[in-house]
Coordinates of C-alpha atoms in Angstrom, one line a residue:
Chain F
M1 CA 108.4 55.8 127.8
T2 CA 110.3 56.2 124.5
A3 CA 113.6 54.6 123.9
Q4 CA 116.5 56.9 123.3
P5 CA 119.0 54.8 121.4
A6 CA 122.6 55.8 121.3
R7 CA 123.2 58.3 118.5
S8 CA 126.1 56.4 116.9
L9 CA 123.9 53.5 115.8
P10 CA 121.2 53.6 113.1
R11 CA 118.1 54.2 115.1
R12 CA 115.7 51.9 113.3
E13 CA 118.0 48.9 113.1
L14 CA 118.7 49.2 116.8
G15 CA 115.1 49.4 117.6
A16 CA 114.2 46.3 115.7
R17 CA 117.1 44.4 117.3
R18 CA 116.0 45.5 120.7
R19 CA 112.4 44.5 120.1
R20 CA 113.4 41.0 118.9
A21 CA 115.6 40.6 122.0
G22 CA 112.9 41.9 124.2
W23 CA 110.4 39.3 123.0
L24 CA 113.0 36.5 123.3
F25 CA 113.5 37.5 126.9
L26 CA 109.8 37.4 127.6
L27 CA 109.2 34.1 125.8
P28 CA 110.3 31.6 128.6
M29 CA 108.3 33.4 131.2
L30 CA 105.2 33.6 129.1
G31 CA 105.5 30.0 128.1
A32 CA 105.9 28.9 131.7
L33 CA 102.8 30.9 132.7
V34 CA 100.7 29.4 129.9
F35 CA 101.9 25.9 130.8
V36 CA 101.2 26.0 134.5
G37 CA 98.4 28.7 134.5
G38 CA 96.6 29.2 131.3
W39 CA 96.3 25.6 130.2
P40 CA 95.3 24.1 133.6
L41 CA 92.7 26.9 133.9
Y42 CA 91.3 26.0 130.5
R43 CA 91.2 22.3 131.4
T44 CA 89.4 23.1 134.7
I45 CA 86.8 25.1 132.8
S46 CA 86.4 22.2 130.3
F47 CA 86.0 19.6 133.1
S48 CA 83.2 21.7 134.5
F49 CA 81.0 20.8 131.5
T50 CA 81.7 17.0 131.9
N51 CA 81.1 14.2 134.3
A52 CA 84.8 13.7 134.9
T53 CA 85.9 11.9 138.1
L54 CA 89.3 11.6 139.6
V55 CA 89.7 8.0 138.4
R56 CA 88.5 8.6 134.9
L57 CA 89.8 12.0 134.0
G58 CA 90.4 11.2 130.4
N59 CA 87.2 9.6 129.1
S60 CA 84.4 11.7 130.4
T61 CA 81.3 12.8 128.6
F62 CA 80.0 16.3 127.9
I63 CA 77.0 17.0 130.0
G64 CA 76.5 20.7 129.3
L65 CA 75.5 22.9 132.2
E66 CA 74.3 20.1 134.4
N67 CA 77.1 20.6 137.0
Y68 CA 76.2 24.3 137.3
L69 CA 72.5 23.6 137.7
F70 CA 73.2 21.2 140.5
L71 CA 75.7 23.6 142.0
F72 CA 73.2 26.5 142.1
Q73 CA 70.7 24.2 143.8
D74 CA 73.1 23.1 146.6
P75 CA 72.4 25.0 149.8
L76 CA 76.0 24.1 151.0
W77 CA 77.4 26.0 148.0
W78 CA 75.4 29.1 148.8
R79 CA 76.5 28.7 152.4
A80 CA 80.1 28.6 151.2
V81 CA 79.5 31.8 149.2
A82 CA 78.1 33.5 152.2
N83 CA 81.0 32.3 154.4
T84 CA 83.5 33.6 151.9
L85 CA 81.8 37.0 151.8
V86 CA 81.6 37.3 155.6
F87 CA 85.2 36.2 155.9
T88 CA 86.4 38.7 153.3
F89 CA 84.5 41.7 154.5
V90 CA 85.1 41.3 158.2
S91 CA 88.7 40.2 158.0
V92 CA 89.8 42.9 155.5
G93 CA 87.9 45.5 157.5
L94 CA 89.6 44.6 160.7
E95 CA 93.0 44.3 159.0
T96 CA 92.6 47.8 157.5
V97 CA 91.7 49.4 160.8
L98 CA 94.3 47.6 162.8
G99 CA 96.9 48.1 160.0
L100 CA 96.2 51.8 160.1
I101 CA 96.6 52.0 163.9
I102 CA 99.8 50.0 163.8
A103 CA 101.2 52.0 160.9
L104 CA 100.5 55.3 162.6
A105 CA 102.0 54.1 165.9
L106 CA 105.2 52.9 164.1
N107 CA 105.5 56.1 162.1
A108 CA 106.2 58.1 165.2
H109 CA 109.8 59.1 165.7
L110 CA 111.0 56.9 168.5
P111 CA 114.0 54.8 169.4
G112 CA 113.9 51.2 168.4
R113 CA 111.5 51.7 165.6
G114 CA 113.4 49.1 163.5
L115 CA 112.9 46.5 166.2
L116 CA 109.2 47.2 166.4
R117 CA 108.8 46.9 162.7
A118 CA 110.7 43.6 162.8
A119 CA 108.3 42.4 165.6
I120 CA 105.2 43.0 163.4
L121 CA 106.9 41.3 160.5
I122 CA 107.0 38.0 162.4
P123 CA 103.4 37.0 162.0
W124 CA 103.7 37.7 158.3
A125 CA 106.7 35.4 157.9
I126 CA 105.1 32.5 159.8
P127 CA 103.5 30.0 157.4
T128 CA 99.7 30.1 157.4
V129 CA 99.5 26.4 158.3
V130 CA 101.8 27.0 161.3
S131 CA 99.9 30.1 162.5
A132 CA 96.7 28.1 162.2
Q133 CA 98.1 25.3 164.3
M134 CA 99.6 27.7 166.9
W135 CA 96.2 29.4 167.3
G136 CA 94.4 26.1 167.2
W137 CA 96.4 25.2 170.3
M138 CA 95.9 28.5 172.0
L139 CA 92.1 28.3 171.3
H140 CA 91.9 24.7 172.5
D141 CA 88.6 24.3 174.5
L142 CA 90.1 22.4 177.4
Y143 CA 93.8 23.3 177.6
G144 CA 94.0 26.5 175.5
V145 CA 95.7 29.6 177.0
V146 CA 93.0 31.9 175.6
N147 CA 90.2 30.3 177.7
A148 CA 92.6 30.1 180.7
A149 CA 93.3 33.9 180.4
L150 CA 89.7 34.9 179.9
I151 CA 88.5 32.8 182.8
A152 CA 91.3 34.2 185.0
L153 CA 90.2 37.7 184.1
G154 CA 86.6 36.9 184.8
V155 CA 85.5 37.7 181.2
I156 CA 83.9 34.2 180.7
G157 CA 82.8 31.7 183.3
D158 CA 83.2 28.4 181.5
P159 CA 85.6 27.6 178.7
W160 CA 84.3 28.4 175.2
A161 CA 84.7 25.9 172.3
W162 CA 86.2 28.4 169.9
L163 CA 86.7 26.0 167.1
A164 CA 83.6 23.7 167.6
D165 CA 80.8 26.0 168.6
P166 CA 79.0 27.1 165.3
A167 CA 78.5 30.6 166.7
L168 CA 82.3 31.1 167.4
M169 CA 84.0 29.2 164.6
M170 CA 83.9 31.9 162.0
A171 CA 85.0 34.6 164.5
S172 CA 88.0 32.4 165.5
V173 CA 89.0 31.8 161.9
I174 CA 88.8 35.5 161.1
A175 CA 90.8 36.3 164.3
V176 CA 93.7 34.0 163.1
D177 CA 93.6 35.5 159.6
V178 CA 93.7 39.0 161.0
W179 CA 96.7 38.2 163.2
K180 CA 98.6 36.7 160.2
T181 CA 97.9 39.4 157.5
T182 CA 97.5 42.7 159.3
P183 CA 101.4 43.2 159.1
F184 CA 101.1 43.2 155.3
V185 CA 98.5 46.0 155.4
A186 CA 100.4 47.9 158.1
L187 CA 103.7 47.8 156.2
L188 CA 102.1 49.1 153.0
I189 CA 100.5 51.9 154.9
L190 CA 103.7 52.6 156.8
A191 CA 105.6 52.9 153.6
A192 CA 103.1 55.4 152.3
L193 CA 103.2 57.4 155.6
Q194 CA 106.9 57.7 155.4
T195 CA 106.8 59.4 152.0
L196 CA 104.8 62.3 153.5
P197 CA 106.9 65.3 154.4
D198 CA 107.1 66.4 158.0
E199 CA 106.5 70.0 157.0
L200 CA 102.9 69.1 156.2
Y201 CA 102.2 68.3 159.8
E202 CA 104.1 71.2 161.2
A203 CA 102.1 73.6 159.0
A204 CA 98.8 72.1 160.2
R205 CA 100.0 72.1 163.8
V206 CA 100.9 75.8 163.5
D207 CA 97.4 76.4 162.3
G208 CA 96.1 74.9 165.5
A209 CA 94.7 71.7 164.0
R210 CA 94.0 68.8 166.4
A211 CA 95.6 65.4 165.8
W212 CA 92.3 63.9 164.7
Q213 CA 91.7 66.7 162.2
I214 CA 95.1 66.4 160.8
F215 CA 94.6 62.7 160.3
V216 CA 91.2 63.0 158.6
S217 CA 91.9 66.0 156.4
I218 CA 95.6 65.6 155.6
T219 CA 97.0 62.1 156.3
L220 CA 94.1 60.0 155.1
P221 CA 93.6 61.6 151.7
L222 CA 97.3 61.4 151.0
I223 CA 97.7 57.7 151.9
R224 CA 94.4 56.8 150.2
P225 CA 96.1 55.2 147.1
A226 CA 98.2 52.9 149.2
L227 CA 95.2 52.1 151.4
M228 CA 93.1 51.2 148.4
V229 CA 95.9 49.0 147.0
A230 CA 96.1 47.1 150.3
I231 CA 92.3 46.7 150.7
I232 CA 91.8 45.6 147.1
F233 CA 94.7 43.2 147.2
R234 CA 93.7 41.7 150.5
G235 CA 90.1 41.5 149.5
L236 CA 90.8 39.5 146.3
D237 CA 93.2 37.3 148.3
A238 CA 90.6 36.7 151.0
M239 CA 88.0 35.6 148.5
R240 CA 90.2 32.5 147.7
V241 CA 91.0 31.6 151.3
F242 CA 91.8 28.0 151.9
D243 CA 94.7 27.1 154.3
V244 CA 93.7 28.8 157.5
I245 CA 90.1 27.5 157.4
Y246 CA 91.2 24.0 156.3
V247 CA 93.6 23.6 159.2
L248 CA 91.5 25.2 161.9
T249 CA 88.0 23.8 161.1
G250 CA 88.4 21.4 158.1
N251 CA 85.4 21.1 155.8
N252 CA 82.9 22.1 158.4
E253 CA 80.0 23.9 156.8
N254 CA 80.0 26.8 159.3
T255 CA 83.3 28.0 158.0
A256 CA 83.8 26.3 154.6
S257 CA 84.8 28.9 151.9
M258 CA 84.3 28.5 148.2
S259 CA 87.8 27.1 147.8
I260 CA 87.2 24.5 150.6
Y261 CA 83.9 23.5 149.0
A262 CA 85.4 23.1 145.6
R263 CA 88.4 21.1 146.9
Q264 CA 86.1 18.8 148.9
Q265 CA 84.1 18.0 145.7
L266 CA 87.2 17.6 143.6
V267 CA 89.4 15.6 145.9
D268 CA 87.4 14.0 148.7
F269 CA 84.4 13.1 146.6
Q270 CA 86.5 12.7 143.5
D271 CA 83.8 14.5 141.5
V272 CA 86.1 16.5 139.2
G273 CA 83.4 17.8 136.9
F274 CA 81.2 19.2 139.7
G275 CA 84.2 20.5 141.7
S276 CA 85.5 22.2 138.6
A277 CA 82.2 24.0 138.1
A278 CA 82.5 25.4 141.7
A279 CA 86.1 26.4 141.1
T280 CA 85.2 28.1 137.8
C281 CA 82.5 30.1 139.5
L282 CA 85.1 31.3 142.1
F283 CA 87.5 32.2 139.3
L284 CA 84.8 34.1 137.4
I285 CA 83.8 36.1 140.5
I286 CA 87.4 37.1 141.2
A287 CA 88.3 37.8 137.6
I288 CA 85.2 40.0 137.1
L289 CA 86.0 41.9 140.3
A290 CA 89.7 42.3 139.4
V291 CA 89.0 43.5 135.9
M292 CA 86.4 46.0 137.2
I293 CA 88.8 47.4 139.8
I294 CA 91.8 47.6 137.5
T295 CA 90.0 49.3 134.6
A296 CA 87.4 51.4 136.4
G297 CA 89.5 52.5 139.5
R298 CA 92.7 52.7 137.5
V299 CA 94.4 51.4 140.6
H300 CA 97.6 49.6 140.2
V301 CA 97.4 46.4 142.2
P302 CA 100.7 44.9 143.4
A303 CA 101.4 41.3 142.5
A304 CA 103.3 41.3 145.8
E305 CA 102.9 38.4 148.1
A306 CA 100.1 38.0 150.6
R307 CA 99.0 34.8 149.2
S308 CA 100.6 32.5 151.7
Chain U
M1 CA 97.6 70.6 183.6
K2 CA 98.8 70.6 180.0
R3 CA 101.9 68.8 181.0
L4 CA 100.0 66.1 182.9
S5 CA 97.7 65.4 179.9
R6 CA 100.8 65.2 177.7
S7 CA 102.4 62.6 179.9
V8 CA 99.2 60.6 180.2
R9 CA 99.0 60.5 176.4
R10 CA 102.6 59.5 176.2
A11 CA 102.0 56.6 178.6
G12 CA 98.9 55.6 176.6
F13 CA 101.0 55.6 173.4
Y14 CA 103.7 53.3 174.9
L15 CA 100.9 51.1 176.2
L16 CA 99.6 50.9 172.7
L17 CA 103.1 49.9 171.4
A18 CA 103.4 47.3 174.1
A19 CA 100.0 45.9 173.1
I20 CA 101.1 45.7 169.5
V21 CA 104.3 43.9 170.3
F22 CA 102.5 41.5 172.7
Y23 CA 99.8 40.8 170.0
A24 CA 102.4 40.1 167.3
L25 CA 104.8 38.0 169.4
F26 CA 102.8 36.1 172.1
P27 CA 101.4 33.3 169.8
F28 CA 105.0 32.4 168.7
Y29 CA 106.3 32.7 172.3
W30 CA 103.5 30.3 173.4
A31 CA 104.4 27.8 170.7
I32 CA 108.0 27.8 171.9
V33 CA 107.0 27.3 175.6
S34 CA 104.6 24.6 174.6
S35 CA 107.1 22.8 172.5
F36 CA 109.3 22.2 175.6
K37 CA 106.5 20.7 177.6
T38 CA 105.4 17.0 177.6
G39 CA 102.8 14.9 179.3
S40 CA 100.6 16.7 181.7
A41 CA 102.7 19.8 181.8
L42 CA 101.3 20.7 178.4
F43 CA 97.8 21.0 179.9
E44 CA 98.8 23.5 182.5
V45 CA 99.1 27.2 181.8
E46 CA 102.8 27.9 182.7
F47 CA 104.6 30.8 181.1
L48 CA 108.0 29.2 181.6
P49 CA 108.2 25.4 181.6
R50 CA 109.4 24.2 184.9
R51 CA 111.2 21.3 183.5
P52 CA 111.9 22.0 179.8
E53 CA 112.2 18.8 177.8
L54 CA 113.4 18.1 174.2
E55 CA 111.3 15.0 173.7
N56 CA 108.9 16.7 171.3
Y57 CA 111.8 17.7 169.1
V58 CA 113.5 14.3 169.2
M59 CA 110.3 12.4 168.5
L60 CA 109.6 14.6 165.5
F61 CA 112.7 13.2 163.8
V62 CA 112.5 9.7 165.2
E63 CA 108.9 8.8 164.6
Q64 CA 108.4 10.8 161.5
P65 CA 110.4 11.7 158.4
F66 CA 110.5 15.3 159.4
A67 CA 114.1 15.8 158.3
R68 CA 113.0 14.6 154.9
N69 CA 110.0 17.0 154.9
I70 CA 112.4 19.9 155.6
L71 CA 114.7 18.8 152.8
N72 CA 111.7 18.5 150.5
S73 CA 110.6 22.0 151.3
V74 CA 114.1 23.4 150.8
I75 CA 114.4 21.7 147.4
V76 CA 110.9 22.7 146.2
A77 CA 111.1 26.3 147.4
G78 CA 114.7 26.7 146.3
G79 CA 114.0 25.2 142.9
A80 CA 110.9 27.3 142.3
T81 CA 112.7 30.5 143.4
A82 CA 115.8 29.8 141.2
I83 CA 113.7 29.2 138.1
S84 CA 111.5 32.2 138.8
L85 CA 114.4 34.5 139.3
V86 CA 116.1 33.6 136.0
L87 CA 112.9 33.8 134.0
A88 CA 111.7 37.0 135.8
T89 CA 115.1 38.8 135.4
L90 CA 115.0 38.2 131.7
S91 CA 111.4 39.4 131.3
A92 CA 111.6 42.3 133.8
F93 CA 114.6 43.6 131.8
A94 CA 112.6 43.5 128.6
L95 CA 109.5 45.0 130.3
A96 CA 111.3 47.8 132.1
R97 CA 114.0 48.8 129.5
Y98 CA 112.5 48.1 126.1
S99 CA 109.5 49.8 124.8
L100 CA 107.7 46.9 123.4
R101 CA 104.3 46.9 121.8
G102 CA 102.0 44.8 123.9
E103 CA 104.0 45.5 127.0
R104 CA 100.9 46.7 128.9
A105 CA 99.0 43.6 127.8
V106 CA 101.8 41.4 129.1
L107 CA 101.8 43.2 132.5
F108 CA 98.0 43.0 132.7
G109 CA 98.0 39.3 131.9
I110 CA 100.6 38.6 134.6
L111 CA 98.5 40.6 137.1
I112 CA 95.5 38.5 136.2
V113 CA 97.5 35.3 136.6
S114 CA 98.6 36.4 140.0
M115 CA 95.0 36.6 141.1
F116 CA 94.0 33.2 139.9
P117 CA 92.5 31.3 142.9
Q118 CA 94.7 28.2 143.2
I119 CA 91.6 26.0 143.3
A120 CA 90.7 27.1 139.7
V121 CA 93.8 25.5 138.3
L122 CA 93.8 22.5 140.7
A123 CA 92.1 20.0 138.4
G124 CA 93.9 21.0 135.3
L125 CA 97.3 21.0 137.1
F126 CA 96.5 17.6 138.6
E127 CA 95.9 16.2 135.1
L128 CA 99.0 17.8 133.7
I129 CA 101.2 16.6 136.6
R130 CA 99.9 13.1 136.3
A131 CA 100.4 13.1 132.5
L132 CA 104.0 14.1 133.0
G133 CA 104.5 11.3 135.6
L134 CA 105.2 13.9 138.3
Y135 CA 102.5 13.0 140.8
N136 CA 103.9 12.5 144.3
A137 CA 107.2 14.0 143.0
L138 CA 109.0 17.2 144.1
T139 CA 109.5 18.3 140.5
G140 CA 105.7 18.4 140.1
L141 CA 105.5 20.8 143.0
I142 CA 108.3 23.0 141.7
L143 CA 106.5 23.2 138.4
S144 CA 103.2 24.1 140.0
Y145 CA 104.8 26.7 142.3
L146 CA 106.0 28.7 139.3
L147 CA 102.4 29.8 139.0
L148 CA 102.7 31.5 142.4
T149 CA 106.2 32.8 142.4
L150 CA 106.7 33.9 138.8
P151 CA 104.0 36.6 138.4
F152 CA 105.0 38.4 141.5
T153 CA 108.8 38.2 140.9
V154 CA 108.3 39.6 137.4
W155 CA 106.2 42.4 138.8
V156 CA 108.5 43.4 141.6
L157 CA 111.7 43.2 139.5
T158 CA 110.1 45.2 136.7
A159 CA 109.4 48.0 139.3
F160 CA 113.0 47.8 140.5
M161 CA 114.6 47.8 137.0
R162 CA 112.7 50.9 136.0
D163 CA 114.8 52.9 138.4
F164 CA 118.0 51.7 136.8
P165 CA 120.1 54.6 135.3
R166 CA 119.8 54.5 131.5
E167 CA 123.3 55.9 130.9
L168 CA 125.0 52.7 132.1
E169 CA 123.0 50.5 129.7
E170 CA 123.6 52.9 126.8
A171 CA 127.3 52.8 127.4
A172 CA 127.3 49.1 127.2
I173 CA 125.3 49.2 123.9
V174 CA 127.9 51.7 122.5
D175 CA 130.6 49.3 123.5
G176 CA 128.9 46.7 121.3
A177 CA 127.5 44.5 124.0
G178 CA 124.4 42.5 123.0
P179 CA 121.3 42.6 125.1
L180 CA 122.1 39.4 127.0
R181 CA 125.7 40.7 127.8
T182 CA 124.3 44.0 128.9
L183 CA 121.8 42.3 131.2
I184 CA 124.3 39.9 132.8
D185 CA 127.4 42.1 133.1
I186 CA 125.8 45.5 133.9
V187 CA 122.2 45.2 135.1
V188 CA 122.3 42.0 137.2
P189 CA 125.2 43.1 139.5
I190 CA 123.4 46.5 140.1
V191 CA 120.0 45.0 140.9
A192 CA 121.5 42.1 142.9
P193 CA 120.1 43.4 146.2
A194 CA 116.6 43.6 144.7
L195 CA 117.1 40.1 143.4
A196 CA 117.9 38.9 146.9
A197 CA 114.9 40.5 148.4
T198 CA 112.5 39.3 145.6
G199 CA 114.1 35.8 145.8
L200 CA 113.5 35.7 149.6
L201 CA 109.8 36.7 149.1
A202 CA 109.4 34.0 146.4
F203 CA 111.1 31.5 148.7
I204 CA 108.7 32.3 151.5
V205 CA 105.6 32.0 149.2
A206 CA 106.8 28.6 148.0
W207 CA 107.9 27.5 151.5
N208 CA 104.5 28.3 152.9
E209 CA 102.3 26.8 150.1
F210 CA 99.8 24.3 151.3
L211 CA 97.0 23.4 148.8
F212 CA 99.2 22.2 145.9
A213 CA 101.5 20.3 148.2
L214 CA 98.5 18.7 149.9
T215 CA 96.9 17.6 146.6
F216 CA 99.9 16.6 144.5
T217 CA 101.7 14.4 147.1
L218 CA 100.6 11.2 148.5
T219 CA 103.2 9.6 150.8
E220 CA 104.7 11.0 154.0
E221 CA 108.2 11.0 152.6
Q222 CA 107.2 13.4 149.8
R223 CA 105.4 15.9 151.9
T224 CA 106.6 19.4 152.4
V225 CA 106.7 20.9 155.8
P226 CA 103.3 22.7 155.8
V227 CA 101.5 19.5 154.9
A228 CA 103.5 17.5 157.4
I229 CA 102.6 20.0 160.1
A230 CA 98.9 20.1 159.1
L231 CA 98.6 16.3 159.1
I232 CA 100.7 15.3 162.2
T233 CA 98.7 12.7 164.1
G234 CA 99.2 11.2 167.5
A235 CA 99.0 7.8 169.0
T236 CA 95.2 7.9 168.6
A237 CA 93.1 9.8 166.2
Y238 CA 91.4 11.7 169.0
E239 CA 94.5 13.0 170.6
L240 CA 96.6 15.6 168.7
P241 CA 100.2 15.7 169.8
W242 CA 100.2 19.4 170.4
G243 CA 103.7 19.5 171.9
R244 CA 105.1 17.9 168.8
I245 CA 103.1 20.2 166.4
M246 CA 104.5 23.2 168.3
A247 CA 108.0 21.9 168.1
A248 CA 107.6 21.4 164.3
S249 CA 106.2 24.9 164.1
V250 CA 109.1 26.4 165.9
I251 CA 111.7 24.6 163.8
V252 CA 110.2 25.8 160.4
T253 CA 109.6 29.3 161.7
V254 CA 112.9 30.2 163.3
P255 CA 115.0 30.2 160.1
L256 CA 112.3 32.4 158.4
I257 CA 112.3 34.8 161.3
I258 CA 116.1 35.1 161.3
L259 CA 116.1 35.7 157.5
V260 CA 113.4 38.3 157.8
L261 CA 115.1 40.1 160.6
I262 CA 118.4 40.3 158.7
L263 CA 116.8 41.4 155.5
Q264 CA 113.8 43.4 156.8
R265 CA 114.7 46.6 155.1
R266 CA 115.0 44.9 151.8
I267 CA 111.8 42.9 152.3
V268 CA 109.8 46.0 153.1
S269 CA 111.1 47.7 150.0
G270 CA 110.3 44.6 147.9
L271 CA 106.8 44.4 149.3
T272 CA 106.1 48.0 148.6
A273 CA 107.9 48.4 145.3
G274 CA 105.2 46.7 143.4
A275 CA 102.5 48.6 145.2
L276 CA 103.8 52.1 145.2
K277 CA 105.9 52.3 142.1
G278 CA 103.9 49.9 139.9

């Protein structure tokens, strides 16, 4: 993008003035991000090499890699890593499939499409904490509507302890996350679908192609960029999951993610040095993945919201 | 035969749509129903409460500082959104309209910041907030929320401002208007709808935030709504007041849903602007 300054002004002088103004405009934002992002990140990384605790943050001693050595020997940390990976792969996978189905359904020409779109926006607008509490109540082992419905339908005989049974906890947490974030994926895919011209389908239909063939050979390749963006963005977001797990199952080891583990060390056990080491590891994993994806895949990832 | 299979497929399609709507809406419907039940009625599966009661809603405000929590959330989310919009408008204008050296580096850096896991800055932010004397204060939360709202407002507004017709801006320059005048008088009024959509998204991000609010506040009076809802406790530690939790959930969600329904077109374009145009 090259600037085309107005011809009546000396080109070079205008360019210099614009550059100065441009950087002046950027300065407050960059300063704010360094202040609330860059500096705190640097401090967290520094803490990870010390024995800092919550009560004595200031005068801590440098202990080298000790925190990291202990971290890598803690089976609970590796459990948290595994939980996070399971959560990320399963929930993003389900969100992609469900998001595709919903987007394709809403892309059909039918009356009241706006209302339908509004309906699927509702889970997205509900705060994560609220959606976790709403589902926590629905999944209640004694009085929950999910158990009542499944028993009435004859699917299960006795009520299941969705949020206490180690075999079910992760599935429940994933189900709640899928409910809450599928709309984001569906909307991104829907937006991509709506940029495709109708003639494309008509031509394929004239050629006698079946709906499934049209989807696989025409639709899917064309919406691939949007699909990739949604998957990458959701994947990186799921890696740092905290709210939904914390509200539904607390610090329980069967569902604890890396963020939950790090916060428990930092705040509950007040071990800032050790917790910072865990937090730094999570940051490094996400940063390396992000840089790899952005540079290698040349995919533009949206900074849009999905964080909540 | 062909006609029959077509109508079967049509029925299947409407069934799918009904399932989607049911899946999206039922949890919220169930929260509303439960919020009007008290006592033993709460423990029975009834799809319409036989005797709806407002007790849960009343107790929320009588026994807890829930009104204060709502006010806190409005102040914090509103403050973070306002500051983000001002800073992001300035920088998006520079990023979208001026060809600056290092522009790509800035955008890349913002992208990386938006991917920071919150936990990675938690210890450092805690130290910073305490050093500034802002622990357990709403200003501390506003400050920390800039980390969440700023990168994404810059990104979305930059995408919007790239579409802005260059001629208008050039006319202003020829008229002798400085960059700030051009931005305020010409660009801002035109991108106002985008500002509203982006602002709403930022507001929702801040309104929904949990980890910082949980960590940087201490007393019940300073809590924001998500923390208050997550930490509602009943008469005993073993008995969660589900009716009251559902009432609180309904109260904080209804305004968001109304806003989203009114502005849904704008929101969708805001959500997808960064993704498809960026």
